[in-house]
Coordinates of C-alpha atoms (C1' of nucleotides) in Angstrom, one line a residue:
Chain L
M1 CA -32.9 -48.0 30.3
R2 CA -35.8 -48.6 27.9
D3 CA -36.4 -45.8 25.5
H4 CA -38.4 -44.6 22.5
D5 CA -36.2 -46.1 19.9
G6 CA -37.4 -48.4 17.2
S7 CA -34.8 -51.0 17.5
G8 CA -37.1 -53.7 18.5
H9 CA -35.3 -54.3 21.7
D10 CA -34.7 -52.2 24.7
A11 CA -31.4 -50.5 25.4
D12 CA -30.4 -53.0 28.3
G13 CA -30.6 -55.8 26.0
R14 CA -33.6 -57.8 27.5
G15 CA -35.0 -58.5 24.1
Y16 CA -38.0 -56.4 24.2
D17 CA -39.9 -56.4 20.9
K18 CA -43.0 -54.3 20.8
Y19 CA -44.5 -56.3 17.9
A20 CA -44.1 -59.6 19.7
F21 CA -46.8 -58.7 22.3
E22 CA -50.5 -58.9 22.1
P23 CA -51.2 -55.3 21.0
F24 CA -52.5 -52.7 23.5
A25 CA -55.8 -51.3 22.7
V26 CA -56.2 -47.6 23.5
T27 CA -59.7 -46.3 24.3
V28 CA -61.3 -43.3 25.8
D29 CA -64.0 -43.4 28.5
L30 CA -66.2 -40.4 29.1
A31 CA -67.9 -39.4 32.4
V32 CA -70.4 -37.0 30.9
L33 CA -71.7 -34.9 33.9
T34 CA -74.7 -32.5 34.1
L35 CA -77.0 -31.0 36.6
R36 CA -80.5 -31.9 36.3
A37 CA -83.3 -31.2 38.9
G38 CA -80.7 -30.2 41.5
A39 CA -78.7 -33.2 41.3
L40 CA -75.4 -34.2 39.6
H41 CA -76.2 -36.7 36.7
V42 CA -73.9 -39.1 34.6
L43 CA -74.7 -40.3 31.2
L44 CA -74.6 -44.1 31.1
V45 CA -75.0 -46.7 28.4
E46 CA -76.3 -50.1 28.6
R47 CA -73.9 -52.8 27.4
G48 CA -75.0 -55.2 24.7
Q49 CA -72.3 -57.8 24.7
E50 CA -70.2 -59.6 27.2
P51 CA -68.5 -58.9 29.3
Y52 CA -70.7 -57.1 31.6
A53 CA -73.7 -57.5 29.1
G54 CA -76.8 -55.7 30.4
R55 CA -74.7 -53.6 32.8
W56 CA -74.4 -49.9 32.7
A57 CA -71.1 -48.4 31.7
L58 CA -69.6 -45.2 30.7
P59 CA -69.7 -44.2 26.9
G60 CA -66.3 -44.5 25.1
G61 CA -64.5 -46.3 22.3
F62 CA -61.2 -47.0 20.6
L63 CA -59.0 -44.4 19.3
L64 CA -59.0 -43.9 15.4
P65 CA -55.5 -44.3 13.8
E66 CA -55.2 -40.6 13.1
E67 CA -56.9 -38.8 16.1
S68 CA -55.7 -38.0 19.6
A69 CA -57.4 -39.1 22.7
E70 CA -58.9 -35.6 23.0
E71 CA -60.3 -35.8 19.5
A72 CA -61.7 -39.2 20.1
A73 CA -63.3 -38.0 23.3
R74 CA -65.0 -35.1 21.5
R75 CA -66.1 -37.5 18.7
E76 CA -67.6 -39.8 21.3
L77 CA -69.2 -37.0 23.0
A78 CA -70.9 -35.7 19.9
E79 CA -72.1 -39.3 19.1
E80 CA -73.4 -40.0 22.5
T81 CA -75.3 -36.8 23.2
G82 CA -76.4 -36.1 19.6
L83 CA -75.4 -32.5 20.1
A84 CA -74.4 -30.7 17.0
D85 CA -71.9 -28.3 18.6
V86 CA -69.6 -30.0 21.1
T87 CA -66.8 -27.7 20.3
G88 CA -67.6 -25.3 23.3
L89 CA -68.1 -28.0 25.8
H90 CA -65.5 -28.5 28.4
L91 CA -63.4 -31.7 28.2
E92 CA -61.1 -32.6 31.1
Q93 CA -58.5 -35.3 30.9
L94 CA -58.8 -37.2 34.2
R95 CA -56.1 -39.8 34.1
T96 CA -55.3 -43.1 32.3
Y97 CA -56.3 -46.4 33.6
S98 CA -54.0 -49.2 32.6
E99 CA -54.1 -52.0 35.3
P100 CA -53.7 -55.4 33.3
G101 CA -56.9 -56.9 34.3
R102 CA -59.3 -53.9 33.9
D103 CA -60.7 -55.6 30.7
P104 CA -60.8 -59.4 31.0
R105 CA -60.3 -60.0 27.2
M106 CA -57.2 -58.0 26.5
R107 CA -55.0 -55.2 27.6
V108 CA -57.0 -52.0 27.3
V109 CA -55.4 -48.8 28.3
S110 CA -58.1 -46.2 28.6
V111 CA -57.8 -42.4 28.9
A112 CA -60.6 -41.1 30.8
F113 CA -62.1 -37.7 30.4
A114 CA -64.9 -35.7 32.3
A115 CA -67.2 -33.7 30.1
L116 CA -69.4 -31.0 31.6
V117 CA -72.6 -30.2 29.7
P118 CA -75.6 -27.9 30.5
D119 CA -78.8 -29.2 31.8
P120 CA -80.3 -31.2 29.0
H121 CA -83.8 -30.7 30.3
P122 CA -84.0 -27.2 31.6
D123 CA -87.0 -26.9 34.0
S124 CA -89.2 -25.9 31.2
V125 CA -90.7 -23.3 33.3
R126 CA -93.0 -20.7 31.8
G127 CA -91.4 -18.3 29.3
D128 CA -88.5 -20.6 28.4
P129 CA -89.6 -23.5 26.2
R130 CA -86.2 -23.7 24.7
P131 CA -85.5 -27.1 22.9
A132 CA -83.7 -29.4 25.0
P133 CA -80.2 -29.0 24.0
L134 CA -79.2 -32.6 23.9
E135 CA -80.9 -35.9 24.3
P136 CA -78.9 -39.1 24.7
H137 CA -79.5 -41.9 22.3
G138 CA -77.9 -45.1 21.7
G139 CA -76.2 -44.5 18.4
G140 CA -77.7 -46.8 15.8
D141 CA -77.5 -49.6 18.3
A142 CA -79.9 -51.4 20.4
A143 CA -78.1 -50.3 23.6
Q144 CA -79.7 -47.4 25.5
A145 CA -78.2 -44.4 27.0
R146 CA -79.7 -42.6 30.1
W147 CA -78.9 -40.0 32.4
T148 CA -78.4 -41.4 35.9
P149 CA -78.2 -39.6 39.2
Y150 CA -74.6 -39.7 40.4
D151 CA -75.5 -41.4 43.7
A152 CA -77.4 -44.2 41.7
A153 CA -74.5 -44.8 39.3
R154 CA -73.0 -47.9 41.1
G155 CA -72.1 -51.4 40.0
L156 CA -70.9 -50.2 36.5
A157 CA -68.9 -52.3 34.1
F158 CA -65.2 -52.5 34.2
D159 CA -63.5 -49.9 36.5
H160 CA -66.0 -47.4 35.6
D161 CA -67.2 -46.9 39.3
R162 CA -63.8 -45.6 40.1
I163 CA -63.7 -43.3 36.9
V164 CA -67.0 -41.6 37.9
A165 CA -65.7 -41.1 41.5
D166 CA -62.5 -39.6 40.1
A167 CA -64.5 -37.3 37.9
R168 CA -66.7 -36.0 40.7
T169 CA -63.6 -35.4 42.9
R170 CA -61.8 -33.6 40.1
V171 CA -64.8 -31.4 39.0
G172 CA -65.5 -30.5 42.8
A173 CA -62.0 -29.6 43.3
K174 CA -61.6 -27.5 40.0
L175 CA -64.8 -25.5 40.9
E176 CA -62.7 -23.8 43.8
Y177 CA -60.0 -22.4 41.7
T178 CA -61.0 -22.3 37.9
C179 CA -64.1 -21.0 36.2
L180 CA -65.2 -24.5 35.4
A181 CA -68.7 -23.9 36.9
T182 CA -70.0 -22.0 33.9
A183 CA -69.5 -25.1 31.8
F184 CA -72.6 -26.7 33.6
C185 CA -74.6 -23.4 32.6
P186 CA -76.3 -22.5 29.4
P187 CA -74.6 -19.8 27.4
E188 CA -76.5 -17.1 29.5
F189 CA -77.3 -17.8 33.1
T190 CA -78.2 -16.0 36.4
L191 CA -76.1 -15.9 39.5
G192 CA -78.5 -18.0 41.2
E193 CA -78.1 -20.6 38.5
L194 CA -74.4 -20.5 39.0
Q195 CA -74.6 -20.8 42.7
Q196 CA -76.7 -23.9 42.3
V197 CA -73.9 -25.5 40.4
Y198 CA -71.6 -25.0 43.3
E199 CA -74.1 -26.2 45.9
T200 CA -75.2 -29.2 44.0
V201 CA -71.5 -30.4 43.3
W202 CA -70.3 -29.5 46.7
G203 CA -73.5 -30.6 48.7
T204 CA -73.2 -27.5 50.7
A205 CA -75.4 -24.3 50.9
L206 CA -73.8 -21.1 50.3
D207 CA -74.7 -17.5 51.5
R208 CA -76.1 -15.8 48.6
P209 CA -74.9 -12.2 49.1
N210 CA -71.3 -13.5 49.7
F211 CA -71.5 -15.8 46.7
R212 CA -72.5 -13.0 44.7
R213 CA -69.7 -10.6 45.8
K214 CA -67.1 -13.3 45.3
V215 CA -68.1 -14.2 41.9
L216 CA -68.2 -10.6 40.8
A217 CA -64.9 -9.7 42.4
A218 CA -63.1 -12.4 40.4
P219 CA -61.9 -10.8 37.2
G220 CA -63.1 -12.4 34.1
F221 CA -65.3 -15.0 35.6
V222 CA -68.6 -13.7 34.5
E223 CA -69.7 -10.6 32.5
P224 CA -73.1 -9.1 32.6
V225 CA -75.4 -9.3 29.5
P226 CA -76.4 -5.7 29.3
G227 CA -80.2 -5.0 29.8
A228 CA -81.2 -8.7 30.2
A229 CA -83.2 -10.1 33.0
R230 CA -85.0 -13.3 33.4
L231 CA -87.2 -15.0 35.9
T232 CA -85.7 -18.2 37.2
S233 CA -88.5 -20.0 39.1
G234 CA -91.6 -18.0 38.1
R235 CA -91.5 -15.9 41.2
G236 CA -89.4 -13.2 42.7
K237 CA -87.5 -10.4 41.2
P238 CA -86.0 -11.1 37.8
A239 CA -82.2 -11.8 37.9
A240 CA -79.7 -10.2 35.9
V241 CA -78.1 -12.3 33.1
Y242 CA -74.4 -13.1 32.8
R243 CA -72.1 -14.8 30.3
A244 CA -68.9 -16.7 31.0
G245 CA -66.1 -14.4 30.9
P246 CA -62.6 -14.8 29.4
A247 CA -60.8 -16.1 32.5
T248 CA -60.1 -19.7 33.0
A249 CA -58.4 -19.5 36.5
L250 CA -60.2 -18.0 39.4
H251 CA -58.5 -15.4 41.5
P252 CA -59.1 -15.2 44.4
P253 CA -60.4 -18.8 44.5
L254 CA -63.9 -19.8 45.9
L255 CA -63.0 -22.0 48.7
R256 CA -65.5 -24.4 50.2
S257 CA -64.9 -23.6 53.7
P258 CA -65.8 -26.5 56.2
R259 CA -68.3 -24.1 57.9
E260 CA -69.5 -21.8 55.1
G261 CA -73.2 -21.6 54.8
R262 CA -75.9 -23.8 56.5
P263 CA -76.1 -27.5 55.6
A264 CA -77.9 -28.1 52.4
Chain D
M1 CA -71.6 -45.6 19.7
R2 CA -68.3 -47.3 19.9
D3 CA -67.8 -49.4 23.0
H4 CA -65.6 -51.9 24.8
D5 CA -67.0 -55.0 23.2
G6 CA -64.8 -57.6 21.6
S7 CA -66.8 -57.9 18.4
G8 CA -64.2 -56.5 16.1
H9 CA -66.5 -53.8 14.9
D10 CA -68.0 -50.8 16.6
A11 CA -71.6 -50.8 17.6
D12 CA -72.8 -48.4 14.8
G13 CA -71.4 -50.6 12.2
R14 CA -68.4 -48.7 10.7
G15 CA -66.3 -51.9 10.5
Y16 CA -63.8 -51.0 13.2
D17 CA -61.5 -53.9 13.8
K18 CA -58.8 -53.2 16.4
Y19 CA -56.4 -55.8 15.0
A20 CA -56.5 -54.2 11.5
F21 CA -54.5 -51.2 12.7
E22 CA -51.0 -50.7 13.3
P23 CA -50.7 -51.4 16.9
F24 CA -50.6 -48.6 19.3
A25 CA -47.5 -48.5 21.4
V26 CA -48.0 -47.4 25.0
T27 CA -45.1 -46.0 27.0
V28 CA -44.4 -44.1 30.1
D29 CA -42.4 -40.8 30.2
L30 CA -40.9 -39.7 33.5
A31 CA -40.1 -36.1 34.6
V32 CA -37.9 -36.9 37.5
L33 CA -37.7 -33.7 39.6
T34 CA -35.3 -32.7 42.4
L35 CA -34.0 -29.7 44.2
R36 CA -30.3 -29.3 43.8
A37 CA -28.3 -26.2 44.8
G38 CA -31.3 -24.1 45.3
A39 CA -32.7 -24.8 41.8
L40 CA -35.2 -27.3 40.3
H41 CA -33.4 -30.0 38.3
V42 CA -34.9 -32.7 35.9
L43 CA -33.3 -36.0 35.0
L44 CA -32.5 -36.3 31.4
V45 CA -30.9 -39.0 29.1
E46 CA -29.2 -38.7 25.9
R47 CA -30.7 -40.5 23.0
G48 CA -28.6 -43.0 21.2
Q49 CA -30.8 -43.7 18.2
E50 CA -32.8 -41.8 15.6
P51 CA -35.1 -40.0 15.7
Y52 CA -33.5 -37.3 17.9
A53 CA -30.3 -39.0 18.2
G54 CA -27.9 -37.1 20.4
R55 CA -30.8 -35.0 21.8
W56 CA -31.8 -35.1 25.5
A57 CA -35.1 -36.6 26.5
L58 CA -37.0 -37.8 29.4
P59 CA -36.4 -41.3 30.6
G60 CA -39.2 -43.8 29.8
G61 CA -40.0 -46.9 28.0
F62 CA -42.7 -49.4 27.0
L63 CA -45.2 -51.0 29.3
L64 CA -44.6 -54.6 29.8
P65 CA -47.5 -57.0 29.2
E66 CA -48.4 -57.5 32.8
E67 CA -47.8 -54.2 34.4
S68 CA -49.8 -50.9 34.8
A69 CA -48.4 -47.6 33.8
E70 CA -47.7 -46.8 37.4
E71 CA -45.7 -50.0 37.9
A72 CA -43.8 -49.3 34.6
A73 CA -42.9 -45.8 35.7
R74 CA -41.8 -47.0 39.1
R75 CA -39.7 -49.6 37.4
E76 CA -38.2 -47.2 35.1
L77 CA -37.5 -44.8 37.9
A78 CA -35.5 -47.5 39.8
E79 CA -33.6 -48.3 36.6
E80 CA -32.7 -44.6 35.9
T81 CA -31.9 -43.6 39.3
G82 CA -30.3 -46.6 40.6
L83 CA -32.0 -46.2 43.8
A84 CA -32.8 -49.4 45.7
D85 CA -35.9 -48.3 47.3
V86 CA -38.3 -46.2 45.1
T87 CA -41.4 -47.5 46.9
G88 CA -41.7 -44.3 49.1
L89 CA -41.1 -41.9 46.3
H90 CA -44.0 -39.9 45.1
L91 CA -45.1 -40.5 41.5
E92 CA -47.8 -38.3 40.1
Q93 CA -49.6 -39.1 36.9
L94 CA -49.6 -36.0 34.9
R95 CA -51.6 -36.7 31.7
T96 CA -51.5 -38.8 28.5
Y97 CA -50.1 -37.5 25.4
S98 CA -51.6 -39.1 22.4
E99 CA -51.1 -36.8 19.3
P100 CA -50.7 -38.9 16.3
G101 CA -47.4 -37.3 15.2
R102 CA -45.6 -37.1 18.4
D103 CA -43.5 -39.9 17.4
P104 CA -42.4 -39.9 13.6
R105 CA -42.3 -43.6 13.4
M106 CA -45.6 -44.9 14.8
R107 CA -48.4 -44.3 17.0
V108 CA -47.0 -44.0 20.6
V109 CA -49.4 -43.1 23.4
S110 CA -47.4 -42.0 26.4
V111 CA -48.6 -41.8 30.0
A112 CA -46.5 -39.1 31.7
F113 CA -45.5 -39.0 35.4
A114 CA -43.7 -36.6 37.5
A115 CA -41.4 -38.2 40.2
L116 CA -40.2 -36.1 43.2
V117 CA -37.0 -37.2 44.7
P118 CA -34.8 -35.8 47.4
D119 CA -31.6 -33.9 46.6
P120 CA -29.1 -36.6 45.1
H121 CA -26.2 -34.5 46.2
P122 CA -26.9 -33.1 49.6
D123 CA -24.6 -30.2 50.3
S124 CA -22.2 -32.7 52.1
V125 CA -21.5 -29.9 54.6
R126 CA -19.6 -30.9 57.8
G127 CA -21.1 -33.4 59.9
D128 CA -23.4 -34.8 57.2
P129 CA -21.4 -37.0 54.9
R130 CA -24.3 -39.3 54.1
P131 CA -23.9 -41.3 50.9
A132 CA -25.6 -39.8 47.9
P133 CA -28.9 -41.5 47.9
L134 CA -29.1 -41.8 44.2
E135 CA -27.0 -41.3 41.2
P136 CA -28.2 -41.3 37.6
H137 CA -26.6 -43.8 35.3
G138 CA -27.5 -44.8 31.7
G139 CA -28.6 -48.3 32.5
G140 CA -26.3 -50.8 30.6
D141 CA -26.4 -48.5 27.8
A142 CA -23.9 -46.0 26.3
A143 CA -26.4 -43.2 26.6
Q144 CA -25.7 -40.9 29.5
A145 CA -28.1 -39.6 32.2
R146 CA -27.8 -36.2 33.7
W147 CA -29.4 -33.9 36.2
T148 CA -30.1 -30.6 34.3
P149 CA -31.5 -27.3 35.7
Y150 CA -35.1 -26.9 34.8
D151 CA -34.4 -23.6 32.9
A152 CA -31.7 -25.3 30.8
A153 CA -34.0 -28.3 29.9
R154 CA -35.1 -26.9 26.5
G155 CA -35.1 -28.4 23.1
L156 CA -35.8 -31.9 24.2
A157 CA -36.8 -34.7 21.9
F158 CA -40.4 -35.5 21.1
D159 CA -42.8 -33.4 23.0
H160 CA -40.8 -33.6 26.1
D161 CA -40.5 -29.8 26.5
R162 CA -44.3 -29.6 27.2
I163 CA -44.2 -32.6 29.5
V164 CA -41.5 -30.9 31.6
A165 CA -43.5 -27.7 31.7
D166 CA -46.7 -29.5 32.6
A167 CA -44.8 -31.3 35.4
R168 CA -43.5 -28.0 36.9
T169 CA -47.0 -26.4 36.7
R170 CA -48.6 -29.4 38.4
V171 CA -46.0 -29.8 41.1
G172 CA -46.1 -26.0 41.8
A173 CA -50.0 -26.1 42.1
K174 CA -49.9 -29.2 44.3
L175 CA -47.6 -27.6 46.8
E176 CA -50.3 -25.2 47.7
Y177 CA -52.9 -27.7 48.9
T178 CA -51.2 -31.1 49.4
C179 CA -48.3 -32.3 51.6
L180 CA -46.2 -32.8 48.4
A181 CA -43.3 -30.8 49.5
T182 CA -42.0 -33.2 51.8
A183 CA -41.5 -35.6 48.8
F184 CA -38.5 -33.4 47.8
C185 CA -36.9 -33.8 51.3
P186 CA -35.0 -36.5 52.8
P187 CA -36.8 -38.6 55.4
E188 CA -35.9 -36.3 58.1
F189 CA -35.7 -32.5 57.4
T190 CA -35.9 -29.1 58.9
L191 CA -38.4 -26.5 58.4
G192 CA -35.8 -24.4 56.8
E193 CA -35.3 -27.1 54.2
L194 CA -38.9 -27.4 53.6
Q195 CA -39.3 -23.7 53.1
Q196 CA -36.6 -23.8 50.5
V197 CA -38.6 -26.4 48.6
Y198 CA -41.5 -23.9 48.3
E199 CA -39.1 -21.1 47.5
T200 CA -37.3 -22.8 44.9
V201 CA -40.4 -24.2 43.0
W202 CA -42.5 -21.0 43.3
G203 CA -39.7 -18.7 42.7
T204 CA -40.7 -16.5 45.6
A205 CA -39.4 -15.7 49.0
L206 CA -41.5 -16.6 52.0
D207 CA -41.6 -14.9 55.5
R208 CA -40.0 -17.5 57.8
P209 CA -42.0 -17.0 61.0
N210 CA -45.3 -17.1 59.1
F211 CA -44.2 -20.1 56.9
R212 CA -43.3 -22.0 60.1
R213 CA -46.7 -21.2 61.8
K214 CA -48.6 -22.2 58.7
V215 CA -46.9 -25.5 58.4
L216 CA -47.2 -26.5 62.1
A217 CA -50.8 -25.4 62.0
A218 CA -51.7 -27.8 59.3
P219 CA -52.5 -31.0 61.0
G220 CA -50.5 -34.1 59.9
F221 CA -48.4 -32.1 57.5
V222 CA -45.2 -32.6 59.6
E223 CA -44.4 -34.1 63.0
P224 CA -41.4 -33.4 65.1
V225 CA -38.6 -36.0 65.7
P226 CA -38.2 -35.8 69.4
G227 CA -34.9 -34.5 70.6
A228 CA -33.3 -34.3 67.1
A229 CA -31.7 -31.2 65.9
R230 CA -29.3 -30.5 63.1
L231 CA -27.0 -27.8 61.6
T232 CA -28.2 -27.0 58.1
S233 CA -25.5 -24.7 56.8
G234 CA -22.7 -25.0 59.4
R235 CA -23.7 -21.8 61.1
G236 CA -26.5 -20.7 63.3
K237 CA -28.7 -22.4 65.7
P238 CA -29.3 -26.1 65.1
A239 CA -32.8 -26.7 63.7
A240 CA -35.4 -29.0 65.1
V241 CA -35.9 -32.1 62.8
Y242 CA -39.2 -33.1 61.4
R243 CA -40.7 -36.2 59.5
A244 CA -43.5 -36.1 57.0
G245 CA -46.9 -36.5 58.8
P246 CA -49.7 -38.9 57.8
A247 CA -51.8 -36.3 56.0
T248 CA -51.8 -36.1 52.2
A249 CA -54.0 -32.9 51.7
L250 CA -53.2 -29.6 53.3
H251 CA -55.7 -27.8 55.4
P252 CA -55.7 -24.9 55.3
P253 CA -53.7 -24.6 52.0
L254 CA -50.5 -22.8 51.8
L255 CA -51.3 -20.2 49.2
R256 CA -48.8 -18.3 47.1
S257 CA -50.1 -14.9 47.7
P258 CA -49.0 -12.4 44.9
R259 CA -47.7 -10.1 47.5
E260 CA -46.5 -12.6 50.2
G261 CA -42.7 -12.2 51.1
R262 CA -40.2 -10.1 49.2
P263 CA -39.2 -11.2 45.7
A264 CA -36.6 -14.0 45.7
Chain F
dG1 C1' -100.9 -8.1 50.8
dC2 C1' -97.9 -12.1 50.8
dA3 C1' -94.3 -15.2 49.4
dA4 C1' -90.3 -15.7 46.9
dA5 C1' -86.2 -14.7 44.6
dA6 C1' -82.7 -10.9 43.6
dG7 C1' -79.8 -7.5 45.2
dT8 C1' -77.4 -3.9 48.8
dG9 C1' -75.3 -2.6 53.4
dT10 C1' -73.0 -3.2 57.6
dT11 C1' -70.6 -5.3 61.3
dG12 C1' -67.4 -8.2 63.9
dC13 C1' -64.1 -11.8 64.1
dG14 C1' -60.2 -14.0 62.7
dA15 C1' -56.6 -15.3 59.6
dG16 C1' -52.4 -13.8 58.0
dT17 C1' -48.8 -10.4 56.9
dA18 C1' -45.2 -7.7 58.5
dC19 C1' -41.8 -6.9 61.5
dA20 C1' -39.4 -6.6 66.0
dC21 C1' -36.9 -9.5 68.9
dC22 C1' -34.4 -13.4 71.4
dC23 C1' -31.5 -17.9 71.0
dA24 C1' -27.7 -20.9 69.8
dT25 C1' -24.0 -22.0 67.2
dG26 C1' -19.3 -21.5 64.3
dA27 C1' -15.6 -18.7 63.2
Chain S
dT1 C1' -18.2 -10.6 69.2
dC2 C1' -20.2 -10.9 65.0
dA3 C1' -22.4 -13.3 61.4
dT4 C1' -25.9 -16.6 60.5
dG5 C1' -29.8 -19.3 60.7
dG6 C1' -33.6 -20.9 64.1
dG7 C1' -37.5 -19.7 66.7
dT8 C1' -41.2 -16.5 69.4
dG9 C1' -44.2 -12.7 70.1
dT10 C1' -47.2 -9.1 68.7
dA11 C1' -49.7 -5.4 66.4
dC12 C1' -52.2 -3.8 62.4
dT13 C1' -55.2 -4.9 58.3
dC14 C1' -58.0 -6.7 55.2
dG15 C1' -61.0 -10.6 53.9
dC16 C1' -65.0 -12.4 54.6
dA17 C1' -68.9 -14.8 57.1
dA18 C1' -73.2 -13.5 59.1
dC19 C1' -77.3 -11.3 59.0
dA20 C1' -80.5 -7.3 58.5
dC21 C1' -82.6 -5.0 54.9
dT22 C1' -84.6 -3.3 50.4
dT23 C1' -86.5 -4.3 45.7
dT24 C1' -89.3 -6.5 42.2
dT25 C1' -91.9 -9.8 40.6
dG26 C1' -96.4 -13.7 40.6
dC27 C1' -100.4 -15.0 42.9

DNA sequence: GCAAAAGTGTTGCGAGTACACCCATGA
DNA sequence: TCATGGGTGTACTCGCAACACTTTTGC
């Protein structure tokens, strides 16, 4: 039985010495997701060095000596997005990837996160010329950063294809039984915008009246902003404006039924 | 932007050198769960060394240079339980715990797993004197290993209280929408035994006829063993015997309704 | 007026709960 | 024959999908 002791060898005497090994590097990788122009997008950076020079990859980096993986992920997120306030953004630990060959140079154990951010380029329709809340930039480095449609994010460096796929699966599943969808929305949003989150991530169309009822029936999911109303696409009746509520879990869940709605 | 390059410093030039730091140790921790005498049990080991000498802890240990966290977890599981065939057992990666102070001696980043194993001490009722499929032992070490009821597993070393709680939460949730429950059962089981898994983990009583229908209605969840029948508690009608089916996800899910069944 | 988007009302089907009932076995 | 657990049948209910309809805006 190996154990957490500091004796320099494991308890069954096989001579395990943790300092004798090539050190393990511990990193975080971030799948920063957003919804843009009705499609799921991922933030990618272009690699400057080998291996995988010139290939696109997820942003990420090493843990500092005195920070947890969550803190490192939030720090990286702030650096990558240039957004001042990342404290409110949802960070979701996906899983840890530790296969020996995943980095050709050394053992790199990577803790992967999904981060959900509101659309960095809101449609900029009339009456809402808000400054874009975040714009990717490549740090002080020459490498560029870019929002890429989920379907075009293939052939990434390392095992990042798999991380991106895992992020999408996890987020899609969590929309069903948590209040996660509001993390894709700006602080104030309409039910139509919230419905677009579900439709985009799930790839299905939902019945608007039923969606509305289910969302409003879930206690603490959203709460109305009194008196506020906003036009969403320039036409039609102005929609009531809502904020994210205090709940995190969603009861009852919003199941994606195999036959709900018409195909997108 | 920090990144996975091997240049010895991060891309924004702050002079990060991964070899200059105290190396990170990477370990796995296992919450080995089973159902025994109608209660959820956790496998604990007694620590021999400081810190936390004499305290109970989860089994676990360091990653070897050429194995992934999953492989390390399965190796530890085999060593701890003494079970010859751990290939079929369900291993579930929970999350990674990386807070700087979680081990007082050095930075230890730990990937936590939940392992679900069948009852190591089947009731041994008449007609079924199968050998106990696994018995904990303390490796070659003096430290002992013991099955402990979930409710009594408090005051563990390190942050293992939290890991155990996370394991229970995850397993409880996954019973709803995956076929995970069969992982607690021996290869062949009755629907009554499967129902006890749900009732024990959820702490609620379920209506037997309805449970039966839901399980059989889920395609690929269980499949009958033709002609087999078994007495479960010595009395009553022999129950039909089932095997785990090929499905992993559960459609439709088996929701724990707030008002289903009478309280346990 | 027309199109487009928000929001309300209503109906019918079906899933699922609750419960009554029969079956097979050991003591 | 009684207690115990397995297994079947059924009725009532509530959720919810489907769709018709009204309201408010821009053009």
